Amino acid sequence: MLGAGRRLPEGRSLVTWAGEHQAVLGAARELELEGKPVVILPTDRRGLADLSLVPAEAGLISLGLANNELGTVQPVAQVAALAQARRALLHLDCCQGPRWLRPPLELVDLASFSGAKLGAGPGGLLYGRQEVRLEPLVYGGPQEWGRRAGREDVGSALAVAAALSICAERRGEEVERIADLSDRLLAALNDAGGELTGGEPRLPNYATAVFSQRRGEDLLLALDGAGIAASSGSACASGSLDPSHVLLAAGYTLEAALGSLRLTAGYETTATEVDCAVETLRRVLRR
Ligand SMILES: *Cc1c(COP(=O)(O)O)cnc(C)c1O
């Protein structure tokens, strides 16, 4: 996204949303420091991008396939149509979602994937249409058609490719099973007095809520003690006691944002584990 942003033509801006991941917002901030026009738009309560506000001078639009804290799936086809109408490039942050949804690469100019989120280690993958020109982030040799200097990281490339093949094989058969498990987690959060967050369409493995009278940190500690790994806000910002910028962008109060809880399931999650998590949630949230 940064590499395309540095090539924005005069008078065109980067457009993104306040609920995007720090990986995108930090790059947006850098572009702004470099003097490029940057527009950060609000999301609705579910975390959905508000498309009505995309300005005419948009030159690069960056959006997540799904929001990493709320699991909300963004309307990619509509954004792609809008980008085309504006003659803007579309970058899709696909770090969340490929386990459950086929990333619609045919609709986008650039897409980024995180190996870590796919169980493939710290490498990543950037998809781009051949004609999209990027300013390299690292200067040096002409490797990878001048887009990324330095020796190719073959190990990471193979690991990410293998992980994406596994996603393509498994997502069809897993979606329904995982959605059933998440529904049980959502019901447990709701029964315990949580206000469910996110909304449809959501990734099938997300169960999120806010508990205004509680601190997310306390809930995490109690759940962790019982062997349940949950998160409050973004795992990438864990250790920080700041409220989640995603929930604030979606209009939640500071108090609610500090009491957020997120439970996600994976291909490996079993029904027995979810039963156990539901029991633990009941016990911890009753206290
Ligand atoms: C995790 C994540 C990133 C960053 O990926 P890293 O590989 O950790 O740098 C970017 N966007 C979203 C939506 C994410 O969930």
PDB file of C-alpha atoms and ligand atoms in Angstrom:
ATOM      1  CA  MET A   1       0.000   0.000   0.000  1.00  0.00           C
ATOM      2  CA  LEU A   2       2.853   2.367   0.912  1.00  0.00           C
ATOM      3  CA  GLY A   3       4.673   1.529  -2.333  1.00  0.00           C
ATOM      4  CA  ALA A   4       1.580   2.402  -4.398  1.00  0.00           C
ATOM      5  CA  GLY A   5       0.850   5.462  -2.249  1.00  0.00           C
ATOM      6  CA  ARG A   6       4.284   6.896  -2.975  1.00  0.00           C
ATOM      7  CA  ARG A   7       3.414   6.755  -6.675  1.00  0.00           C
ATOM      8  CA  LEU A   8       0.082   8.549  -6.321  1.00  0.00           C
ATOM      9  CA  PRO A   9      -0.313  11.116  -9.097  1.00  0.00           C
ATOM     10  CA  GLU A  10      -0.438  14.787  -8.137  1.00  0.00           C
ATOM     11  CA  GLY A  11      -3.782  15.781  -6.628  1.00  0.00           C
ATOM     12  CA  ARG A  12      -4.964  12.212  -5.914  1.00  0.00           C
ATOM     13  CA  SER A  13      -5.359  10.903  -2.376  1.00  0.00           C
ATOM     14  CA  LEU A  14      -5.119   7.708  -0.399  1.00  0.00           C
ATOM     15  CA  VAL A  15      -8.503   6.796   1.072  1.00  0.00           C
ATOM     16  CA  THR A  16      -8.895   4.335   3.919  1.00  0.00           C
ATOM     17  CA  TRP A  17     -11.051   3.792   7.031  1.00  0.00           C
ATOM     18  CA  ALA A  18     -10.460   4.491  10.702  1.00  0.00           C
ATOM     19  CA  GLY A  19     -11.180   0.859  11.646  1.00  0.00           C
ATOM     20  CA  GLU A  20      -8.396  -0.565   9.489  1.00  0.00           C
ATOM     21  CA  HIS A  21      -5.400  -2.372  10.975  1.00  0.00           C
ATOM     22  CA  GLN A  22      -2.390  -0.412  12.232  1.00  0.00           C
ATOM     23  CA  ALA A  23      -0.418  -1.929   9.348  1.00  0.00           C
ATOM     24  CA  VAL A  24      -2.536   0.204   6.993  1.00  0.00           C
ATOM     25  CA  LEU A  25      -3.102   3.232   9.231  1.00  0.00           C
ATOM     26  CA  GLY A  26       0.606   3.473  10.090  1.00  0.00           C
ATOM     27  CA  ALA A  27       1.490   3.439   6.382  1.00  0.00           C
ATOM     28  CA  ALA A  28      -1.202   6.086   5.786  1.00  0.00           C
ATOM     29  CA  ARG A  29       0.349   8.258   8.492  1.00  0.00           C
ATOM     30  CA  GLU A  30       3.755   7.893   6.848  1.00  0.00           C
ATOM     31  CA  LEU A  31       2.348   8.940   3.452  1.00  0.00           C
ATOM     32  CA  GLU A  32       0.795  11.969   5.083  1.00  0.00           C
ATOM     33  CA  LEU A  33       4.155  12.915   6.599  1.00  0.00           C
ATOM     34  CA  GLU A  34       5.619  12.603   3.112  1.00  0.00           C
ATOM     35  CA  GLY A  35       3.085  15.186   1.910  1.00  0.00           C
ATOM     36  CA  LYS A  36       0.523  12.963   0.180  1.00  0.00           C
ATOM     37  CA  PRO A  37      -3.164  13.732   0.744  1.00  0.00           C
ATOM     38  CA  VAL A  38      -4.716  11.087   2.987  1.00  0.00           C
ATOM     39  CA  VAL A  39      -8.422  10.728   3.809  1.00  0.00           C
ATOM     40  CA  ILE A  40      -9.484   8.506   6.718  1.00  0.00           C
ATOM     41  CA  LEU A  41     -13.215   7.776   6.695  1.00  0.00           C
ATOM     42  CA  PRO A  42     -15.495   6.585   9.516  1.00  0.00           C
ATOM     43  CA  THR A  43     -17.026   3.130   9.742  1.00  0.00           C
ATOM     44  CA  ASP A  44     -20.497   2.251  10.935  1.00  0.00           C
ATOM     45  CA  ARG A  45     -21.252   0.504  14.228  1.00  0.00           C
ATOM     46  CA  ARG A  46     -20.505  -2.911  12.703  1.00  0.00           C
ATOM     47  CA  GLY A  47     -17.120  -1.732  11.452  1.00  0.00           C
ATOM     48  CA  LEU A  48     -18.338  -1.578   7.852  1.00  0.00           C
ATOM     49  CA  ALA A  49     -16.655   0.947   5.580  1.00  0.00           C
ATOM     50  CA  ASP A  50     -18.877   3.899   4.695  1.00  0.00           C
ATOM     51  CA  LEU A  51     -18.537   4.131   0.918  1.00  0.00           C
ATOM     52  CA  SER A  52     -20.722   7.184   0.444  1.00  0.00           C
ATOM     53  CA  LEU A  53     -17.918   9.448   1.623  1.00  0.00           C
ATOM     54  CA  VAL A  54     -15.166   8.329  -0.785  1.00  0.00           C
ATOM     55  CA  PRO A  55     -13.993  11.565  -2.431  1.00  0.00           C
ATOM     56  CA  ALA A  56     -13.754  12.069  -6.188  1.00  0.00           C
ATOM     57  CA  GLU A  57      -9.982  12.584  -6.035  1.00  0.00           C
ATOM     58  CA  ALA A  58      -9.322   9.127  -4.537  1.00  0.00           C
ATOM     59  CA  GLY A  59      -6.271   7.647  -6.275  1.00  0.00           C
ATOM     60  CA  LEU A  60      -5.695   4.634  -4.016  1.00  0.00           C
ATOM     61  CA  ILE A  61      -8.301   2.952  -1.826  1.00  0.00           C
ATOM     62  CA  SER A  62      -7.135   0.579   0.896  1.00  0.00           C
ATOM     63  CA  LEU A  63      -9.605  -1.673   2.685  1.00  0.00           C
ATOM     64  CA  GLY A  64      -9.518  -4.931   4.608  1.00  0.00           C
ATOM     65  CA  LEU A  65     -11.332  -7.989   3.272  1.00  0.00           C
ATOM     66  CA  ALA A  66     -12.583  -8.399   6.850  1.00  0.00           C
ATOM     67  CA  ASN A  67     -12.016  -6.369   9.986  1.00  0.00           C
ATOM     68  CA  ASN A  68      -9.549  -8.072  12.301  1.00  0.00           C
ATOM     69  CA  GLU A  69     -11.239  -7.104  15.565  1.00  0.00           C
ATOM     70  CA  LEU A  70     -14.907  -7.359  14.637  1.00  0.00           C
ATOM     71  CA  GLY A  71     -14.783  -9.948  11.866  1.00  0.00           C
ATOM     72  CA  THR A  72     -17.064  -7.832   9.671  1.00  0.00           C
ATOM     73  CA  VAL A  73     -16.661  -8.682   5.988  1.00  0.00           C
ATOM     74  CA  GLN A  74     -16.396  -5.588   3.803  1.00  0.00           C
ATOM     75  CA  PRO A  75     -18.399  -5.043   0.590  1.00  0.00           C
ATOM     76  CA  VAL A  76     -15.428  -5.608  -1.714  1.00  0.00           C
ATOM     77  CA  ALA A  77     -17.426  -5.778  -4.958  1.00  0.00           C
ATOM     78  CA  GLN A  78     -18.995  -2.389  -4.258  1.00  0.00           C
ATOM     79  CA  VAL A  79     -15.644  -0.847  -3.338  1.00  0.00           C
ATOM     80  CA  ALA A  80     -14.128  -2.282  -6.509  1.00  0.00           C
ATOM     81  CA  ALA A  81     -16.893  -0.725  -8.628  1.00  0.00           C
ATOM     82  CA  LEU A  82     -16.353   2.576  -6.864  1.00  0.00           C
ATOM     83  CA  ALA A  83     -12.583   2.398  -7.376  1.00  0.00           C
ATOM     84  CA  GLN A  84     -13.122   1.734 -11.060  1.00  0.00           C
ATOM     85  CA  ALA A  85     -15.500   4.682 -11.371  1.00  0.00           C
ATOM     86  CA  ARG A  86     -12.919   6.915  -9.680  1.00  0.00           C
ATOM     87  CA  ARG A  87     -10.042   5.422 -11.691  1.00  0.00           C
ATOM     88  CA  ALA A  88      -8.388   4.632  -8.368  1.00  0.00           C
ATOM     89  CA  LEU A  89      -6.257   1.627  -7.464  1.00  0.00           C
ATOM     90  CA  LEU A  90      -7.751  -0.771  -4.931  1.00  0.00           C
ATOM     91  CA  HIS A  91      -5.557  -2.421  -2.306  1.00  0.00           C
ATOM     92  CA  LEU A  92      -7.233  -5.201  -0.308  1.00  0.00           C
ATOM     93  CA  ASP A  93      -5.719  -6.174   3.043  1.00  0.00           C
ATOM     94  CA  CYS A  94      -6.406  -9.930   3.034  1.00  0.00           C
ATOM     95  CA  CYS A  95      -4.695 -10.701   6.344  1.00  0.00           C
ATOM     96  CA  GLN A  96      -8.045 -11.789   7.805  1.00  0.00           C
ATOM     97  CA  GLY A  97     -10.441 -14.010   5.971  1.00  0.00           C
ATOM     98  CA  PRO A  98      -8.642 -16.335   3.522  1.00  0.00           C
ATOM     99  CA  ARG A  99      -9.340 -19.335   5.734  1.00  0.00           C
ATOM    100  CA  TRP A 100     -13.070 -18.743   5.256  1.00  0.00           C
ATOM    101  CA  LEU A 101     -13.519 -16.680   2.093  1.00  0.00           C
ATOM    102  CA  ARG A 102     -11.882 -16.821  -1.306  1.00  0.00           C
ATOM    103  CA  PRO A 103     -10.015 -13.513  -1.653  1.00  0.00           C
ATOM    104  CA  PRO A 104     -11.578 -11.850  -4.734  1.00  0.00           C
ATOM    105  CA  LEU A 105      -8.268 -11.027  -6.405  1.00  0.00           C
ATOM    106  CA  GLU A 106      -9.916 -10.495  -9.789  1.00  0.00           C
ATOM    107  CA  LEU A 107     -11.524  -7.345  -8.335  1.00  0.00           C
ATOM    108  CA  VAL A 108      -8.412  -5.687  -6.922  1.00  0.00           C
ATOM    109  CA  ASP A 109      -5.109  -4.178  -8.047  1.00  0.00           C
ATOM    110  CA  LEU A 110      -3.096  -5.111  -4.965  1.00  0.00           C
ATOM    111  CA  ALA A 111      -3.657  -7.499  -2.085  1.00  0.00           C
ATOM    112  CA  SER A 112      -1.532  -8.325   0.942  1.00  0.00           C
ATOM    113  CA  PHE A 113      -1.497 -11.500   3.027  1.00  0.00           C
ATOM    114  CA  SER A 114       0.163 -12.225   6.370  1.00  0.00           C
ATOM    115  CA  GLY A 115       1.875 -15.611   6.677  1.00  0.00           C
ATOM    116  CA  ALA A 116       1.541 -15.546  10.446  1.00  0.00           C
ATOM    117  CA  LYS A 117      -2.260 -15.449  10.231  1.00  0.00           C
ATOM    118  CA  LEU A 118      -2.195 -18.567   8.068  1.00  0.00           C
ATOM    119  CA  GLY A 119       0.215 -20.539  10.210  1.00  0.00           C
ATOM    120  CA  ALA A 120       3.046 -19.964   7.726  1.00  0.00           C
ATOM    121  CA  GLY A 121       5.486 -17.955   9.839  1.00  0.00           C
ATOM    122  CA  PRO A 122       6.398 -14.291   9.636  1.00  0.00           C
ATOM    123  CA  GLY A 123       6.584 -13.973   5.835  1.00  0.00           C
ATOM    124  CA  GLY A 124       3.902 -12.333   3.776  1.00  0.00           C
ATOM    125  CA  LEU A 125       2.662 -12.136   0.231  1.00  0.00           C
ATOM    126  CA  LEU A 126       1.882  -9.177  -1.973  1.00  0.00           C
ATOM    127  CA  TYR A 127      -0.360  -9.822  -4.975  1.00  0.00           C
ATOM    128  CA  GLY A 128      -0.368  -7.164  -7.647  1.00  0.00           C
ATOM    129  CA  ARG A 129      -1.475  -6.771 -11.218  1.00  0.00           C
ATOM    130  CA  GLN A 130       1.633  -6.634 -13.349  1.00  0.00           C
ATOM    131  CA  GLU A 131       1.053  -3.097 -14.601  1.00  0.00           C
ATOM    132  CA  VAL A 132       0.705  -1.565 -11.115  1.00  0.00           C
ATOM    133  CA  ARG A 133       3.834   0.452 -10.448  1.00  0.00           C
ATOM    134  CA  LEU A 134       5.204   0.381  -6.915  1.00  0.00           C
ATOM    135  CA  GLU A 135       7.921   2.379  -5.241  1.00  0.00           C
ATOM    136  CA  PRO A 136      10.133  -0.188  -3.465  1.00  0.00           C
ATOM    137  CA  LEU A 137      10.181  -0.047   0.340  1.00  0.00           C
ATOM    138  CA  VAL A 138      13.757  -1.283   0.416  1.00  0.00           C
ATOM    139  CA  TYR A 139      16.276   0.088  -2.075  1.00  0.00           C
ATOM    140  CA  GLY A 140      19.104  -1.981  -3.486  1.00  0.00           C
ATOM    141  CA  GLY A 141      19.223  -4.655  -6.159  1.00  0.00           C
ATOM    142  CA  PRO A 142      16.648  -5.143  -8.916  1.00  0.00           C
ATOM    143  CA  GLN A 143      15.124  -8.325  -7.479  1.00  0.00           C
ATOM    144  CA  GLU A 144      11.433  -9.068  -7.950  1.00  0.00           C
ATOM    145  CA  TRP A 145      11.127  -6.687 -10.925  1.00  0.00           C
ATOM    146  CA  GLY A 146      12.474  -3.787  -8.930  1.00  0.00           C
ATOM    147  CA  ARG A 147       9.723  -4.025  -6.351  1.00  0.00           C
ATOM    148  CA  ARG A 148      11.665  -5.461  -3.441  1.00  0.00           C
ATOM    149  CA  ALA A 149      15.436  -5.326  -3.191  1.00  0.00           C
ATOM    150  CA  GLY A 150      17.345  -8.160  -1.556  1.00  0.00           C
ATOM    151  CA  ARG A 151      17.545 -11.898  -2.033  1.00  0.00           C
ATOM    152  CA  GLU A 152      14.128 -13.537  -2.460  1.00  0.00           C
ATOM    153  CA  ASP A 153      12.870 -15.212   0.710  1.00  0.00           C
ATOM    154  CA  VAL A 154      12.094 -18.563  -0.910  1.00  0.00           C
ATOM    155  CA  GLY A 155      11.260 -20.349   2.350  1.00  0.00           C
ATOM    156  CA  SER A 156       8.577 -17.827   3.285  1.00  0.00           C
ATOM    157  CA  ALA A 157       7.185 -17.766  -0.252  1.00  0.00           C
ATOM    158  CA  LEU A 158       6.755 -21.555  -0.244  1.00  0.00           C
ATOM    159  CA  ALA A 159       5.259 -21.537   3.246  1.00  0.00           C
ATOM    160  CA  VAL A 160       2.657 -18.881   2.382  1.00  0.00           C
ATOM    161  CA  ALA A 161       1.811 -20.600  -0.921  1.00  0.00           C
ATOM    162  CA  ALA A 162       1.317 -23.926   0.891  1.00  0.00           C
ATOM    163  CA  ALA A 163      -0.833 -22.264   3.564  1.00  0.00           C
ATOM    164  CA  LEU A 164      -3.057 -20.636   0.944  1.00  0.00           C
ATOM    165  CA  SER A 165      -3.496 -23.993  -0.833  1.00  0.00           C
ATOM    166  CA  ILE A 166      -4.627 -25.528   2.452  1.00  0.00           C
ATOM    167  CA  CYS A 167      -7.119 -22.665   2.876  1.00  0.00           C
ATOM    168  CA  ALA A 168      -8.490 -23.250  -0.624  1.00  0.00           C
ATOM    169  CA  GLU A 169      -8.936 -26.962   0.130  1.00  0.00           C
ATOM    170  CA  ARG A 170     -10.498 -26.646   3.552  1.00  0.00           C
ATOM    171  CA  ARG A 171     -12.596 -23.510   3.653  1.00  0.00           C
ATOM    172  CA  GLY A 172     -15.605 -25.049   1.910  1.00  0.00           C
ATOM    173  CA  GLU A 173     -15.941 -27.907   4.370  1.00  0.00           C
ATOM    174  CA  GLU A 174     -15.106 -25.887   7.492  1.00  0.00           C
ATOM    175  CA  VAL A 175     -17.304 -22.797   7.185  1.00  0.00           C
ATOM    176  CA  GLU A 176     -20.544 -24.360   8.421  1.00  0.00           C
ATOM    177  CA  ARG A 177     -18.959 -26.277  11.289  1.00  0.00           C
ATOM    178  CA  ILE A 178     -17.100 -23.211  12.551  1.00  0.00           C
ATOM    179  CA  ALA A 179     -20.130 -20.926  12.154  1.00  0.00           C
ATOM    180  CA  ASP A 180     -22.096 -23.329  14.415  1.00  0.00           C
ATOM    181  CA  LEU A 181     -19.341 -23.215  17.025  1.00  0.00           C
ATOM    182  CA  SER A 182     -19.155 -19.409  16.874  1.00  0.00           C
ATOM    183  CA  ASP A 183     -22.931 -19.149  17.243  1.00  0.00           C
ATOM    184  CA  ARG A 184     -22.622 -20.994  20.539  1.00  0.00           C
ATOM    185  CA  LEU A 185     -19.904 -18.605  21.695  1.00  0.00           C
ATOM    186  CA  LEU A 186     -22.004 -15.618  20.631  1.00  0.00           C
ATOM    187  CA  ALA A 187     -24.984 -16.981  22.571  1.00  0.00           C
ATOM    188  CA  ALA A 188     -22.797 -17.435  25.671  1.00  0.00           C
ATOM    189  CA  LEU A 189     -21.489 -13.860  25.398  1.00  0.00           C
ATOM    190  CA  ASN A 190     -25.021 -12.562  24.960  1.00  0.00           C
ATOM    191  CA  ASP A 191     -26.403 -14.608  27.890  1.00  0.00           C
ATOM    192  CA  ALA A 192     -23.655 -13.242  30.102  1.00  0.00           C
ATOM    193  CA  GLY A 193     -24.834  -9.681  29.471  1.00  0.00           C
ATOM    194  CA  GLY A 194     -22.381  -8.725  26.744  1.00  0.00           C
ATOM    195  CA  GLU A 195     -23.378  -6.411  23.920  1.00  0.00           C
ATOM    196  CA  LEU A 196     -22.492  -8.322  20.760  1.00  0.00           C
ATOM    197  CA  THR A 197     -20.282  -6.342  18.380  1.00  0.00           C
ATOM    198  CA  GLY A 198     -19.582  -6.630  14.664  1.00  0.00           C
ATOM    199  CA  GLY A 199     -22.489  -7.943  12.615  1.00  0.00           C
ATOM    200  CA  GLU A 200     -23.474  -9.490   9.319  1.00  0.00           C
ATOM    201  CA  PRO A 201     -21.760 -10.314   7.119  1.00  0.00           C
ATOM    202  CA  ARG A 202     -19.130 -11.614   9.536  1.00  0.00           C
ATOM    203  CA  LEU A 203     -16.333 -14.142   9.296  1.00  0.00           C
ATOM    204  CA  PRO A 204     -17.736 -17.467  10.532  1.00  0.00           C
ATOM    205  CA  ASN A 205     -15.100 -17.860  13.255  1.00  0.00           C
ATOM    206  CA  TYR A 206     -15.639 -14.571  15.121  1.00  0.00           C
ATOM    207  CA  ALA A 207     -17.532 -14.095  18.391  1.00  0.00           C
ATOM    208  CA  THR A 208     -17.100 -10.606  19.850  1.00  0.00           C
ATOM    209  CA  ALA A 209     -18.806  -8.511  22.495  1.00  0.00           C
ATOM    210  CA  VAL A 210     -18.249  -5.589  24.849  1.00  0.00           C
ATOM    211  CA  PHE A 211     -18.881  -5.637  28.601  1.00  0.00           C
ATOM    212  CA  SER A 212     -19.085  -1.978  29.643  1.00  0.00           C
ATOM    213  CA  GLN A 213     -18.837  -2.729  33.352  1.00  0.00           C
ATOM    214  CA  ARG A 214     -15.770  -4.945  33.008  1.00  0.00           C
ATOM    215  CA  ARG A 215     -12.190  -4.566  31.966  1.00  0.00           C
ATOM    216  CA  GLY A 216     -11.182  -6.659  28.985  1.00  0.00           C
ATOM    217  CA  GLU A 217      -7.801  -7.258  30.649  1.00  0.00           C
ATOM    218  CA  ASP A 218      -9.434  -8.823  33.719  1.00  0.00           C
ATOM    219  CA  LEU A 219     -11.590 -11.076  31.565  1.00  0.00           C
ATOM    220  CA  LEU A 220      -8.556 -12.203  29.579  1.00  0.00           C
ATOM    221  CA  LEU A 221      -6.635 -13.066  32.747  1.00  0.00           C
ATOM    222  CA  ALA A 222      -9.538 -15.049  34.170  1.00  0.00           C
ATOM    223  CA  LEU A 223     -10.074 -16.917  30.899  1.00  0.00           C
ATOM    224  CA  ASP A 224      -6.354 -17.524  30.484  1.00  0.00           C
ATOM    225  CA  GLY A 225      -6.278 -19.074  33.953  1.00  0.00           C
ATOM    226  CA  ALA A 226      -8.846 -21.576  32.684  1.00  0.00           C
ATOM    227  CA  GLY A 227      -6.877 -22.307  29.510  1.00  0.00           C
ATOM    228  CA  ILE A 228      -8.944 -20.169  27.132  1.00  0.00           C
ATOM    229  CA  ALA A 229      -6.976 -17.820  24.875  1.00  0.00           C
ATOM    230  CA  ALA A 230      -9.110 -14.788  24.071  1.00  0.00           C
ATOM    231  CA  SER A 231      -8.245 -11.230  23.163  1.00  0.00           C
ATOM    232  CA  SER A 232      -9.421  -7.750  23.847  1.00  0.00           C
ATOM    233  CA  GLY A 233      -8.721  -5.398  20.992  1.00  0.00           C
ATOM    234  CA  SER A 234      -6.041  -6.421  18.531  1.00  0.00           C
ATOM    235  CA  ALA A 235      -3.549  -9.152  19.378  1.00  0.00           C
ATOM    236  CA  CYS A 236      -0.936  -7.004  17.602  1.00  0.00           C
ATOM    237  CA  ALA A 237      -1.507  -4.283  20.223  1.00  0.00           C
ATOM    238  CA  SER A 238      -1.671  -6.642  23.199  1.00  0.00           C
ATOM    239  CA  GLY A 239       0.263  -5.400  26.181  1.00  0.00           C
ATOM    240  CA  SER A 240      -1.205  -1.991  25.496  1.00  0.00           C
ATOM    241  CA  LEU A 241      -4.007  -0.895  27.806  1.00  0.00           C
ATOM    242  CA  ASP A 242      -5.294   1.638  25.284  1.00  0.00           C
ATOM    243  CA  PRO A 243      -8.825   1.088  24.056  1.00  0.00           C
ATOM    244  CA  SER A 244      -9.223  -0.466  20.626  1.00  0.00           C
ATOM    245  CA  HIS A 245      -9.156   2.153  17.847  1.00  0.00           C
ATOM    246  CA  VAL A 246     -11.499  -0.123  15.864  1.00  0.00           C
ATOM    247  CA  LEU A 247     -14.249   0.046  18.488  1.00  0.00           C
ATOM    248  CA  LEU A 248     -13.765   3.790  18.927  1.00  0.00           C
ATOM    249  CA  ALA A 249     -13.999   4.194  15.131  1.00  0.00           C
ATOM    250  CA  ALA A 250     -17.266   2.204  15.230  1.00  0.00           C
ATOM    251  CA  GLY A 251     -18.663   4.681  17.751  1.00  0.00           C
ATOM    252  CA  TYR A 252     -18.319   2.732  21.004  1.00  0.00           C
ATOM    253  CA  THR A 253     -17.609   4.659  24.191  1.00  0.00           C
ATOM    254  CA  LEU A 254     -14.220   4.466  25.864  1.00  0.00           C
ATOM    255  CA  GLU A 255     -15.777   2.420  28.654  1.00  0.00           C
ATOM    256  CA  ALA A 256     -17.269  -0.116  26.243  1.00  0.00           C
ATOM    257  CA  ALA A 257     -14.081  -0.297  24.180  1.00  0.00           C
ATOM    258  CA  LEU A 258     -12.058  -1.119  27.295  1.00  0.00           C
ATOM    259  CA  GLY A 259     -14.396  -4.044  28.035  1.00  0.00           C
ATOM    260  CA  SER A 260     -14.138  -5.787  24.678  1.00  0.00           C
ATOM    261  CA  LEU A 261     -13.719  -9.512  24.294  1.00  0.00           C
ATOM    262  CA  ARG A 262     -12.978 -11.542  21.163  1.00  0.00           C
ATOM    263  CA  LEU A 263     -13.068 -15.307  20.773  1.00  0.00           C
ATOM    264  CA  THR A 264     -12.090 -16.863  17.487  1.00  0.00           C
ATOM    265  CA  ALA A 265     -12.139 -20.455  16.343  1.00  0.00           C
ATOM    266  CA  GLY A 266      -9.810 -22.133  13.854  1.00  0.00           C
ATOM    267  CA  TYR A 267      -9.682 -25.275  11.698  1.00  0.00           C
ATOM    268  CA  GLU A 268      -8.325 -27.113  14.750  1.00  0.00           C
ATOM    269  CA  THR A 269     -11.050 -26.017  17.184  1.00  0.00           C
ATOM    270  CA  THR A 270     -13.302 -28.869  18.336  1.00  0.00           C
ATOM    271  CA  ALA A 271     -16.879 -28.870  19.653  1.00  0.00           C
ATOM    272  CA  THR A 272     -15.599 -30.146  23.010  1.00  0.00           C
ATOM    273  CA  GLU A 273     -13.276 -27.185  23.306  1.00  0.00           C
ATOM    274  CA  VAL A 274     -16.142 -24.823  22.564  1.00  0.00           C
ATOM    275  CA  ASP A 275     -18.337 -26.528  25.209  1.00  0.00           C
ATOM    276  CA  CYS A 276     -15.533 -25.976  27.669  1.00  0.00           C
ATOM    277  CA  ALA A 277     -15.125 -22.328  26.601  1.00  0.00           C
ATOM    278  CA  VAL A 278     -18.883 -21.722  26.985  1.00  0.00           C
ATOM    279  CA  GLU A 279     -18.823 -23.203  30.518  1.00  0.00           C
ATOM    280  CA  THR A 280     -15.786 -21.107  31.429  1.00  0.00           C
ATOM    281  CA  LEU A 281     -17.353 -17.933  30.030  1.00  0.00           C
ATOM    282  CA  ARG A 282     -20.460 -18.525  32.143  1.00  0.00           C
ATOM    283  CA  ARG A 283     -18.379 -18.999  35.276  1.00  0.00           C
ATOM    284  CA  VAL A 284     -16.008 -16.082  34.670  1.00  0.00           C
ATOM    285  CA  LEU A 285     -18.686 -13.629  33.576  1.00  0.00           C
ATOM    286  CA  ARG A 286     -20.996 -14.466  36.481  1.00  0.00           C
ATOM    287  CA  ARG A 287     -18.363 -13.235  38.950  1.00  0.00           C
TER     288      ARG A 287
HETATM  289  C1  LIG B   1      -2.385  -9.106  11.369  1.00  0.00           C
HETATM  290  C2  LIG B   1      -2.917  -8.138  10.401  1.00  0.00           C
HETATM  291  C3  LIG B   1      -2.048  -7.335   9.662  1.00  0.00           C
HETATM  292  C4  LIG B   1      -0.553  -7.362   9.848  1.00  0.00           C
HETATM  293  O1  LIG B   1       0.013  -8.593   9.571  1.00  0.00           O
HETATM  294  P1  LIG B   1       1.481  -8.897  10.158  1.00  0.00           P
HETATM  295  O2  LIG B   1       1.921 -10.070   9.378  1.00  0.00           O
HETATM  296  O3  LIG B   1       1.276  -9.178  11.606  1.00  0.00           O
HETATM  297  O4  LIG B   1       2.280  -7.677   9.932  1.00  0.00           O
HETATM  298  C5  LIG B   1      -2.599  -6.450   8.761  1.00  0.00           C
HETATM  299  N1  LIG B   1      -3.940  -6.368   8.575  1.00  0.00           N
HETATM  300  C6  LIG B   1      -4.808  -7.132   9.265  1.00  0.00           C
HETATM  301  C7  LIG B   1      -6.287  -7.000   9.001  1.00  0.00           C
HETATM  302  C8  LIG B   1      -4.330  -8.038  10.210  1.00  0.00           C
HETATM  303  O5  LIG B   1      -5.194  -8.782  10.887  1.00  0.00           O
END
